[in-house]
mmCIF file with all atom_site columns, C-alpha atoms in Angstrom:
data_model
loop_
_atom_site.group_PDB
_atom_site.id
_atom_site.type_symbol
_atom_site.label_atom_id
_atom_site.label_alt_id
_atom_site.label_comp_id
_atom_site.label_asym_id
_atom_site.label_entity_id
_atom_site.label_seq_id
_atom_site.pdbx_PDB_ins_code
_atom_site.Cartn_x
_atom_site.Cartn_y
_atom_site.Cartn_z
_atom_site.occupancy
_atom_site.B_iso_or_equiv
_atom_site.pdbx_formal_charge
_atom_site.auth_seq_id
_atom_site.auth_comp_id
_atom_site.auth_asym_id
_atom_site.auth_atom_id
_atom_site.pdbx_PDB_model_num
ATOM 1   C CA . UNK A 1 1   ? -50.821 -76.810  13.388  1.00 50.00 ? 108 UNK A CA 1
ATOM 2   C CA . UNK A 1 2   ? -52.285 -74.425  10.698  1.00 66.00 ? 109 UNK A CA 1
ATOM 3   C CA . UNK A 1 3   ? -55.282 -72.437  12.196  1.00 78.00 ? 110 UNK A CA 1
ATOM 4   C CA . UNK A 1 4   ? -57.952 -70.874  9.783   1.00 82.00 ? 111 UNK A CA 1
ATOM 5   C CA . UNK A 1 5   ? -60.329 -67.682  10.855  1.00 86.00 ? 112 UNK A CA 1
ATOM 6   C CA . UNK A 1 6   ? -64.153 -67.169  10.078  1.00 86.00 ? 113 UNK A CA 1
ATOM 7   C CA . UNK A 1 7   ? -62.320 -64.689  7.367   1.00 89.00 ? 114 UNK A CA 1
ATOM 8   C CA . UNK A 1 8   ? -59.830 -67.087  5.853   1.00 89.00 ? 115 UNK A CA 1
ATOM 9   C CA . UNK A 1 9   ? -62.896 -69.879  5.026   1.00 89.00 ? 116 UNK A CA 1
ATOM 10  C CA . UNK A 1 10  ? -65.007 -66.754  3.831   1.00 90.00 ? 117 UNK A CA 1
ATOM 11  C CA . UNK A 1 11  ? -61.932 -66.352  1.225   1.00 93.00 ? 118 UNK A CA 1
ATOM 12  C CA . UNK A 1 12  ? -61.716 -69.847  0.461   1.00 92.00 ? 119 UNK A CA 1
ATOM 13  C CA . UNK A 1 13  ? -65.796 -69.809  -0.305  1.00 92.00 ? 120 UNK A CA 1
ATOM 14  C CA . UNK A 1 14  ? -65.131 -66.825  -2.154  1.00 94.00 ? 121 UNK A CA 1
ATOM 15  C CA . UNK A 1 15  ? -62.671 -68.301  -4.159  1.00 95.00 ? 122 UNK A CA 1
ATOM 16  C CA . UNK A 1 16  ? -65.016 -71.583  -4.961  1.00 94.00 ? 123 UNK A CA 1
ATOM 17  C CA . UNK A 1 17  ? -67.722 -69.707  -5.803  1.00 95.00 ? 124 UNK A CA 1
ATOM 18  C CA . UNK A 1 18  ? -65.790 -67.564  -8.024  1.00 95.00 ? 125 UNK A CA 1
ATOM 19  C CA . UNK A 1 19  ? -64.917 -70.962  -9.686  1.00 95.00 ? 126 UNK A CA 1
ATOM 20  C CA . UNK A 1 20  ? -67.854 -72.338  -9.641  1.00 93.00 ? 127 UNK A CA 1
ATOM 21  C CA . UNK A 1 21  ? -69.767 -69.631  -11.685 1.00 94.00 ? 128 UNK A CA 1
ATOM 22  C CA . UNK A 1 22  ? -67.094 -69.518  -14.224 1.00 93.00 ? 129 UNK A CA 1
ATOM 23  C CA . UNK A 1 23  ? -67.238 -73.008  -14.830 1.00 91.00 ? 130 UNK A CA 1
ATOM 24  C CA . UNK A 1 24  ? -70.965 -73.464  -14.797 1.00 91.00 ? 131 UNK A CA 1
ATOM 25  C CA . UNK A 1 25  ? -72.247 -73.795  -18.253 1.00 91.00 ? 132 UNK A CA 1
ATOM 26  C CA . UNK A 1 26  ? -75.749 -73.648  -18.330 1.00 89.00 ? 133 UNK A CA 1
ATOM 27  C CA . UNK A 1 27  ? -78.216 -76.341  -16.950 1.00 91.00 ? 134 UNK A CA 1
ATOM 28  C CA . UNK A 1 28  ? -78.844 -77.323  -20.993 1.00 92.00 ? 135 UNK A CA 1
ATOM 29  C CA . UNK A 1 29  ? -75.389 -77.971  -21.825 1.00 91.00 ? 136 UNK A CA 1
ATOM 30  C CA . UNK A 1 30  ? -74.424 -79.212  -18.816 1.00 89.00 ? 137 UNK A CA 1
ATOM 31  C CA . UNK A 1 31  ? -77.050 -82.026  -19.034 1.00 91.00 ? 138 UNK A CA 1
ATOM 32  C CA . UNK A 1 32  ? -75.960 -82.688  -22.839 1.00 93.00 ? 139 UNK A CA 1
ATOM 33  C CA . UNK A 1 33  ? -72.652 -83.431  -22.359 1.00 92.00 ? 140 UNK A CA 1
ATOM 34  C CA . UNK A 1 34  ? -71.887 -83.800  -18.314 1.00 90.00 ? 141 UNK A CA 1
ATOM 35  C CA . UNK A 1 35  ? -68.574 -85.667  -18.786 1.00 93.00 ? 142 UNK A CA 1
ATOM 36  C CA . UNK A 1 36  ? -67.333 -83.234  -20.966 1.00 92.00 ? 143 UNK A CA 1
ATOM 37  C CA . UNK A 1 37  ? -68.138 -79.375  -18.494 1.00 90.00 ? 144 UNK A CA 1
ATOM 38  C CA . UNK A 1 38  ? -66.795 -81.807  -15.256 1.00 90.00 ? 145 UNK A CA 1
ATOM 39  C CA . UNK A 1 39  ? -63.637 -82.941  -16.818 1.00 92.00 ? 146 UNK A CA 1
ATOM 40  C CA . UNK A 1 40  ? -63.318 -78.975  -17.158 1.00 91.00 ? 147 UNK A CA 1
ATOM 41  C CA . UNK A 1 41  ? -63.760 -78.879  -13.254 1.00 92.00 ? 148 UNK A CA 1
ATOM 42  C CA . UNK A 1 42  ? -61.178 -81.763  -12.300 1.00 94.00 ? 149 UNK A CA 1
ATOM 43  C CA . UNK A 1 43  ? -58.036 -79.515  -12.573 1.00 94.00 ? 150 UNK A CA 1
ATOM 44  C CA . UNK A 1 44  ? -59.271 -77.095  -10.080 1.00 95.00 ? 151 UNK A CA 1
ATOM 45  C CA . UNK A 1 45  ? -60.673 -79.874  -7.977  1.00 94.00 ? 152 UNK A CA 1
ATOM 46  C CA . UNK A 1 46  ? -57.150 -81.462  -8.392  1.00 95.00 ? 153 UNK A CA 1
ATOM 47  C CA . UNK A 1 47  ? -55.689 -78.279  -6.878  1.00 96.00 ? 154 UNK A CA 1
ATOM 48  C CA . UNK A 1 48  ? -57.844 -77.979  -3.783  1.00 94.00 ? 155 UNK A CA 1
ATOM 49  C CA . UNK A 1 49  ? -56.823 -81.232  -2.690  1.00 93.00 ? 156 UNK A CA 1
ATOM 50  C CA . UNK A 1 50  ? -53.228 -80.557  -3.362  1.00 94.00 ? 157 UNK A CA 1
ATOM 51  C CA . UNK A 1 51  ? -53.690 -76.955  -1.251  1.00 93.00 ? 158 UNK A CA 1
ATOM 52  C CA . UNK A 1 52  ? -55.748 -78.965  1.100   1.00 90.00 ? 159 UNK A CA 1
ATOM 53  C CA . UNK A 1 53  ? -53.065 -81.795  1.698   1.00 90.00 ? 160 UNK A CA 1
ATOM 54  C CA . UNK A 1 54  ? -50.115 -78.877  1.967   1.00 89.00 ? 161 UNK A CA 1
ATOM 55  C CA . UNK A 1 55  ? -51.878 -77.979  5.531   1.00 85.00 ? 162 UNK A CA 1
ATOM 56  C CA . UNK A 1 56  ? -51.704 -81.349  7.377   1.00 81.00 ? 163 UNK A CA 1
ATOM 57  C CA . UNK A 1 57  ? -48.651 -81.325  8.995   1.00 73.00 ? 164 UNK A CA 1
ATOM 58  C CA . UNK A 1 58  ? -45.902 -80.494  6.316   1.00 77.00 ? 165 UNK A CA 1
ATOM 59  C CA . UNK A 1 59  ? -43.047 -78.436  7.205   1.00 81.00 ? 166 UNK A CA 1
ATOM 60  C CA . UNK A 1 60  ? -40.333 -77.442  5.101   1.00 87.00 ? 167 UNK A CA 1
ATOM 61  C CA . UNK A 1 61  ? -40.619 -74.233  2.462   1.00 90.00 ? 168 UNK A CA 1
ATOM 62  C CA . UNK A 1 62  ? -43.883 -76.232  1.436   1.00 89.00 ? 169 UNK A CA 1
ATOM 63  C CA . UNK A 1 63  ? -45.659 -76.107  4.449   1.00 86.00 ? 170 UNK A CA 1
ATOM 64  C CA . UNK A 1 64  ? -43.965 -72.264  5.415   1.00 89.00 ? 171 UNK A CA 1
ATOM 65  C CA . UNK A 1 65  ? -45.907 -71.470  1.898   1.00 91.00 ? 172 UNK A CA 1
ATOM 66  C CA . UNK A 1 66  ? -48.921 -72.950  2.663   1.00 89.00 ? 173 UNK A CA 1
ATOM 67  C CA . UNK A 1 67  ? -48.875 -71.429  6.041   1.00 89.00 ? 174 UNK A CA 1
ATOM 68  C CA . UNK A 1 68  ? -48.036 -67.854  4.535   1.00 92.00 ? 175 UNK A CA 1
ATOM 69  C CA . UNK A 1 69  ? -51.076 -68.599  1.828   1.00 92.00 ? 176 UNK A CA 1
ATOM 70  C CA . UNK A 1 70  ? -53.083 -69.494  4.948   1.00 91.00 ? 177 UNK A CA 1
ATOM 71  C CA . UNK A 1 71  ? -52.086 -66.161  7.286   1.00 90.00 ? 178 UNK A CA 1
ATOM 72  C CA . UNK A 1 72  ? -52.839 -64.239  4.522   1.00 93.00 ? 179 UNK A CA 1
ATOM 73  C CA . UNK A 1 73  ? -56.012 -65.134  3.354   1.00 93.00 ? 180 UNK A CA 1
ATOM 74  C CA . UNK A 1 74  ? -56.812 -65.291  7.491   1.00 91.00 ? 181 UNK A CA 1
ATOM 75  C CA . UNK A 1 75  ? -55.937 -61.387  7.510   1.00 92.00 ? 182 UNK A CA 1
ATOM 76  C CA . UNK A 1 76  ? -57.349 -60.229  4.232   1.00 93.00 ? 183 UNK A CA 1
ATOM 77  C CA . UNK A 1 77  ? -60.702 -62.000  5.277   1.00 91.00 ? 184 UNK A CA 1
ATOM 78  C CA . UNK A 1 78  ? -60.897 -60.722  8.892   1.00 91.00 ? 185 UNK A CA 1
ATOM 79  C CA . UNK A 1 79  ? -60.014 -56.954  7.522   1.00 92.00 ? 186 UNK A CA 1
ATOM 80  C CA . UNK A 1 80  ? -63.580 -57.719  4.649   1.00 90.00 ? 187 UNK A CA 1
ATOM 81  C CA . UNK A 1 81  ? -65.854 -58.940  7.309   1.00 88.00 ? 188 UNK A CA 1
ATOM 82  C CA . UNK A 1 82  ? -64.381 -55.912  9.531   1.00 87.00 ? 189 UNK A CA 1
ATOM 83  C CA . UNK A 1 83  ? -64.810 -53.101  7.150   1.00 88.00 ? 190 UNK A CA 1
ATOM 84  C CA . UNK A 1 84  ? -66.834 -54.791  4.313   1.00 84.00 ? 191 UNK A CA 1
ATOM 85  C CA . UNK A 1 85  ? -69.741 -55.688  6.923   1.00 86.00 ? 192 UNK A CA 1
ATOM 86  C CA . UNK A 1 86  ? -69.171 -55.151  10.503  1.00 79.00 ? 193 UNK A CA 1
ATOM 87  C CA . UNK A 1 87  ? -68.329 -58.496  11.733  1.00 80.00 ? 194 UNK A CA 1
ATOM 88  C CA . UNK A 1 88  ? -65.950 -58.953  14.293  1.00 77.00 ? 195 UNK A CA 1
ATOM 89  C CA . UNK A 1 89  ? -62.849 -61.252  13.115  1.00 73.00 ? 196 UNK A CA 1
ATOM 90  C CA . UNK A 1 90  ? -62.545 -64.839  15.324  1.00 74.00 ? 197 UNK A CA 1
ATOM 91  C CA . UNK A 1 91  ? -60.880 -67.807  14.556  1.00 69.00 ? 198 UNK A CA 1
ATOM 92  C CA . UNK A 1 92  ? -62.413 -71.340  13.867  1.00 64.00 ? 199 UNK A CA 1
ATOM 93  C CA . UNK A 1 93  ? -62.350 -74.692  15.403  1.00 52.00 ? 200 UNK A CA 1
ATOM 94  C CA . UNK A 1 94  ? -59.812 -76.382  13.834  1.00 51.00 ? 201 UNK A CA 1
ATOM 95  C CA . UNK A 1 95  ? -61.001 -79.991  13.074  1.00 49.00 ? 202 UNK A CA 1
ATOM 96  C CA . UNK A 1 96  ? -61.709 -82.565  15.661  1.00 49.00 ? 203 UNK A CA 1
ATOM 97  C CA . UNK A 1 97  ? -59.692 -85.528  13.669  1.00 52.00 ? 204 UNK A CA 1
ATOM 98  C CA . UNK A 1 98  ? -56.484 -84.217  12.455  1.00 59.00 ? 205 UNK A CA 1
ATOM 99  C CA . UNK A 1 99  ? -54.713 -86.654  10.719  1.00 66.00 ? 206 UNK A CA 1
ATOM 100 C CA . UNK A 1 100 ? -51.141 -85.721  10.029  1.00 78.00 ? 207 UNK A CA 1
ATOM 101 C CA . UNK A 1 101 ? -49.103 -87.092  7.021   1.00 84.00 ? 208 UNK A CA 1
ATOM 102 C CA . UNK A 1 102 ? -46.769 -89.623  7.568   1.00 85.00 ? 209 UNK A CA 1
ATOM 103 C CA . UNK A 1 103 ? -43.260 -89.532  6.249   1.00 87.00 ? 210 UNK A CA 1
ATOM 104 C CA . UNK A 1 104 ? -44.242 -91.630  3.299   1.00 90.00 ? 211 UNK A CA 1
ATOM 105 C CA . UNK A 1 105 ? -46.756 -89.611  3.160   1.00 89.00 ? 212 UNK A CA 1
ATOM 106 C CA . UNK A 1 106 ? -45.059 -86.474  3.149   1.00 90.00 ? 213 UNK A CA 1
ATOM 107 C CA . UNK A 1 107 ? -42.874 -87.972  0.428   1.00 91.00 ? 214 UNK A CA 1
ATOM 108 C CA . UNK A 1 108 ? -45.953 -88.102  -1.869  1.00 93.00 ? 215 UNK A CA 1
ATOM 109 C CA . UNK A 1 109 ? -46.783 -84.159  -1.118  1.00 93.00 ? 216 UNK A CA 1
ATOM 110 C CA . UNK A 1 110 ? -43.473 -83.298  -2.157  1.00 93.00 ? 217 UNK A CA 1
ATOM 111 C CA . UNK A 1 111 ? -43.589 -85.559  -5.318  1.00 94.00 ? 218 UNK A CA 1
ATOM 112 C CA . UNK A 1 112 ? -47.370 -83.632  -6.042  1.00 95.00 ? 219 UNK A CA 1
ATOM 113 C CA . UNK A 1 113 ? -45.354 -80.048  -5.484  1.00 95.00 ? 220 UNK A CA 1
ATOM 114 C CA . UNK A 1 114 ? -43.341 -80.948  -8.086  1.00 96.00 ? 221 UNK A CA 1
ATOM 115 C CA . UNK A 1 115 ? -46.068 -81.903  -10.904 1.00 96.00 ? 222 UNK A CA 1
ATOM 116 C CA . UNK A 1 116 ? -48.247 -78.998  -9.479  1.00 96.00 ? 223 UNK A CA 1
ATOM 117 C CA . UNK A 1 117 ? -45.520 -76.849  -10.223 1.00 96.00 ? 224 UNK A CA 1
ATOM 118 C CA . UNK A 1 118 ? -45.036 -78.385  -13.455 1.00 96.00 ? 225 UNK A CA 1
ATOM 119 C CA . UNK A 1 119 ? -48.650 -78.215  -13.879 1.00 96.00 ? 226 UNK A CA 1
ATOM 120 C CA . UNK A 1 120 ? -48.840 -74.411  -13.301 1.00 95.00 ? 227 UNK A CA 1
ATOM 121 C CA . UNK A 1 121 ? -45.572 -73.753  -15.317 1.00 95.00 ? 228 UNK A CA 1
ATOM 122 C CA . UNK A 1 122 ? -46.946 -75.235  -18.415 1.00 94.00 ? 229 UNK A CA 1
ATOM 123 C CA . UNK A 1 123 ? -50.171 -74.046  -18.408 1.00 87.00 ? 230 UNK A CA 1
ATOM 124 C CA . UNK A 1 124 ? -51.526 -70.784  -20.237 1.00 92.00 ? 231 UNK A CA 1
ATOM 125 C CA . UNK A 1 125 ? -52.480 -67.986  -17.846 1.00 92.00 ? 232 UNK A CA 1
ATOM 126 C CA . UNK A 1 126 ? -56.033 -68.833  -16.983 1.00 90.00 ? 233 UNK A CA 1
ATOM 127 C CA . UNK A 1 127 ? -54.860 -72.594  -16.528 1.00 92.00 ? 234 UNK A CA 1
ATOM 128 C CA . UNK A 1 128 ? -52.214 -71.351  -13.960 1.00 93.00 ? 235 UNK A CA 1
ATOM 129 C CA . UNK A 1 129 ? -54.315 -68.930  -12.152 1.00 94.00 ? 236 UNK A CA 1
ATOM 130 C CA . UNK A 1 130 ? -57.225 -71.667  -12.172 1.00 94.00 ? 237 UNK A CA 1
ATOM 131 C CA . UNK A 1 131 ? -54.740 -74.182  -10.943 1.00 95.00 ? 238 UNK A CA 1
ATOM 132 C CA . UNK A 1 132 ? -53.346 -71.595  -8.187  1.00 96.00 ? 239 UNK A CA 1
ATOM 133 C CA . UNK A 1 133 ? -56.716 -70.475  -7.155  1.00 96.00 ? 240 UNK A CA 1
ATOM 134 C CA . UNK A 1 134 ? -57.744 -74.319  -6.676  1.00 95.00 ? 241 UNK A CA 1
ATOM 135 C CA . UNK A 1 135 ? -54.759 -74.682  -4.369  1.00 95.00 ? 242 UNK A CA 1
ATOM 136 C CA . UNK A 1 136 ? -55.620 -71.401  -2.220  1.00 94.00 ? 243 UNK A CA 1
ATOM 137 C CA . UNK A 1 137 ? -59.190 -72.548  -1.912  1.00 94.00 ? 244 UNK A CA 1
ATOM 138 C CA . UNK A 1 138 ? -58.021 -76.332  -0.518  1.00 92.00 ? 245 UNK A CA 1
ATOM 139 C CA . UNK A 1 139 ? -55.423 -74.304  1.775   1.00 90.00 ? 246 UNK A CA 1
ATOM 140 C CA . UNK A 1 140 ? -58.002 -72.133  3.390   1.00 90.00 ? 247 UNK A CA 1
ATOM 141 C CA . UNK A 1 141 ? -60.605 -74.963  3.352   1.00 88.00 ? 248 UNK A CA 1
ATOM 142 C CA . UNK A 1 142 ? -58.180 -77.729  4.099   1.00 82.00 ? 249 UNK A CA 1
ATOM 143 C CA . UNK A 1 143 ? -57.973 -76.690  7.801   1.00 77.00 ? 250 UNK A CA 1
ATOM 144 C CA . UNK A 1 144 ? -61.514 -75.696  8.779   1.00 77.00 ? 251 UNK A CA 1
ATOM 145 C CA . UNK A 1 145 ? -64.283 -77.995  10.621  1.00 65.00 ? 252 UNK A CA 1
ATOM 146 C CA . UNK A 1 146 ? -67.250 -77.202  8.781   1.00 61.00 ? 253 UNK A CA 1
ATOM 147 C CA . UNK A 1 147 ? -67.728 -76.861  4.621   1.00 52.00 ? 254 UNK A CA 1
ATOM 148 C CA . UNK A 1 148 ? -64.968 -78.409  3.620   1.00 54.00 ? 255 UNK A CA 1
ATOM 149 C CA . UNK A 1 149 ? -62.290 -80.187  6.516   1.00 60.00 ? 256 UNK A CA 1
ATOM 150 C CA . UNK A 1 150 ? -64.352 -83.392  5.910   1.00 75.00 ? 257 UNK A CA 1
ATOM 151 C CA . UNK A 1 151 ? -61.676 -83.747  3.065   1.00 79.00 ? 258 UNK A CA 1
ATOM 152 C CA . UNK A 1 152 ? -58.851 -83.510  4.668   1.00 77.00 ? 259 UNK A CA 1
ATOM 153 C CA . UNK A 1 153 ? -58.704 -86.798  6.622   1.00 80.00 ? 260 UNK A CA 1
ATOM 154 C CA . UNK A 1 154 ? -59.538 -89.036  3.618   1.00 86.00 ? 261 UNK A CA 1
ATOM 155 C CA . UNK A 1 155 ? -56.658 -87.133  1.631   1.00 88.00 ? 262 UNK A CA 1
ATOM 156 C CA . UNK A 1 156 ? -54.235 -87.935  4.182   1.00 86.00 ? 263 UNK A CA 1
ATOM 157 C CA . UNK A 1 157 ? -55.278 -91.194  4.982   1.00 88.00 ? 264 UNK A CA 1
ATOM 158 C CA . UNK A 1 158 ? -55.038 -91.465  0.808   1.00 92.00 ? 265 UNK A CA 1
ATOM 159 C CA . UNK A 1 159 ? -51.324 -89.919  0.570   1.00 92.00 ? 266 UNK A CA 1
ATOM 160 C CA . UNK A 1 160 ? -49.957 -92.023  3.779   1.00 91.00 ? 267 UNK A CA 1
ATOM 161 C CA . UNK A 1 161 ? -51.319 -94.962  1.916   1.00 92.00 ? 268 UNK A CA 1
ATOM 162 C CA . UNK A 1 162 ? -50.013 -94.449  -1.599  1.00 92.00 ? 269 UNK A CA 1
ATOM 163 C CA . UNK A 1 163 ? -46.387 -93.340  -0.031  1.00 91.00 ? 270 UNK A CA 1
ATOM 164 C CA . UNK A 1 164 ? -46.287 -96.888  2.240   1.00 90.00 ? 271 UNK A CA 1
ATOM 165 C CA . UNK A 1 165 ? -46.973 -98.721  -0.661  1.00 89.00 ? 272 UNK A CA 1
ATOM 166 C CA . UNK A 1 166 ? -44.956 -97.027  -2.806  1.00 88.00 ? 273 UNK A CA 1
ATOM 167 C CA . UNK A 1 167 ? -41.812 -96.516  -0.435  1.00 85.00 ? 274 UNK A CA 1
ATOM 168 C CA . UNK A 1 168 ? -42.412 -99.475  1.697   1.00 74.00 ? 275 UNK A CA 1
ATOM 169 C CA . UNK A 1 169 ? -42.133 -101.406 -1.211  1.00 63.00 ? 276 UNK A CA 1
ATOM 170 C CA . UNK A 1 170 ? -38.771 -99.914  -2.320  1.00 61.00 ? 277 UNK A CA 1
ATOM 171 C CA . UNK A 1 171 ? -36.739 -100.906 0.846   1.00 52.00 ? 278 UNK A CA 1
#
C-alpha cells in the first residue's frame, strides 16, 4: 500500500490551493452566475478523483505511476519543510478504512486511464496541465487520513460498484 508523508499532503494542498486561487473569480461573479465558475472547477475535481482512485490498490504501470507521482511529491515535500522551514520530514497515518478496488473495479480505473489520457491529449496546454495537476493533487491526497482520504472510500466503493454492474452483467 501507497504511503504519503506530512510533505507529500503539504504538496497536494499546495497544488489545490494553487487551483483554487486561479479558479476563484471574485465573490460578485461568482454569486451571478455559480453554475457557470463551478462547471469551470469540475475538470480538475474530475482529476483528483481519478489521481485519488489510481492509489487504492492498483498495480500494473498505472499504479507503478501513481506510486512514482506519490514518492516524488513525498521527497520534494519532505526536502521544503526541511530546508524551506525547519520541519523535520515524517510520514502519515495512512487511513484507517482502506478499501481496495475490486477487479471490476480495477477494470473501471483502467477504462478512466484511458479517457484521462484522452482527456489530457486533447486538451490545450492549460487544460492538460489543469487536468494533470488535478490528478497529482488526488494522488497525494488520495492516501492520507486527514484533509482529504475521506474520499477515497466512497470512490472505491463507487468504481467496484459501477465495474460489477457493468461486468457482472456482461457474463
Amino acid at each position: 500500500m501507497n504511503y504519503v508523508t506530512y510533505g507529500g499532503v503539504t504538496v497536494g494542498i499546495c497544488i489545490l490551493v494553487w487551483d483554487v486561487i486561479q479558479w476563484w473569480p471574485g465573490r460578485k461573479q461568482l454569486l451571478k452566475d455559480p453554475v457557470k465558475h463551478a462547471a469551470k472547477l469540475l475538470p480538475w475535481l474530475l482529476a483528483w478523483c481519478y489521481g485519488a482512485l489510481t492509489t487504492l490498490g492498483v498495480a500494473g504501470l498505472i499504479g507503478l505511476a501513481s506510486s512514482t507521482v506519490l514518492g516524488i511529491s513525498n521527497w520534494l515535500g519532505d526536502t521544503a519543510l526541511l530546508w524551506g522551514v525547519g520541519e523535520q520530514p515524517g510520514q502519515l497515518a495512512a487511513r484507517a478504512t482502506f478499501t481496495p478496488l475490486t477487479g471490476p473495479g480495477n477494470c473501471v480505473v483502467l477504462i478512466l486511464t484511458a479517457g484521462f489520457i484522452a482527456a489530457v491529449r486533447k486538451g490545450n496546454d492549460h487544460e492538460s496541465a489543469l487536468l494533470k495537476r488535478g490528478a497529482w493533487c488526488g494522488i497525494t491526497l488520495g492516501t492520507s487520513a486527514g484533509v482529504a482520504g475521506f474520499a477515497a472510500v466512497p470512490l472505491a466503493l463507487a468504481a467496484n460498484w459501477i465495474g460489477d454492474n457493468t461486468f457482472g452483467r456482461i457474463g
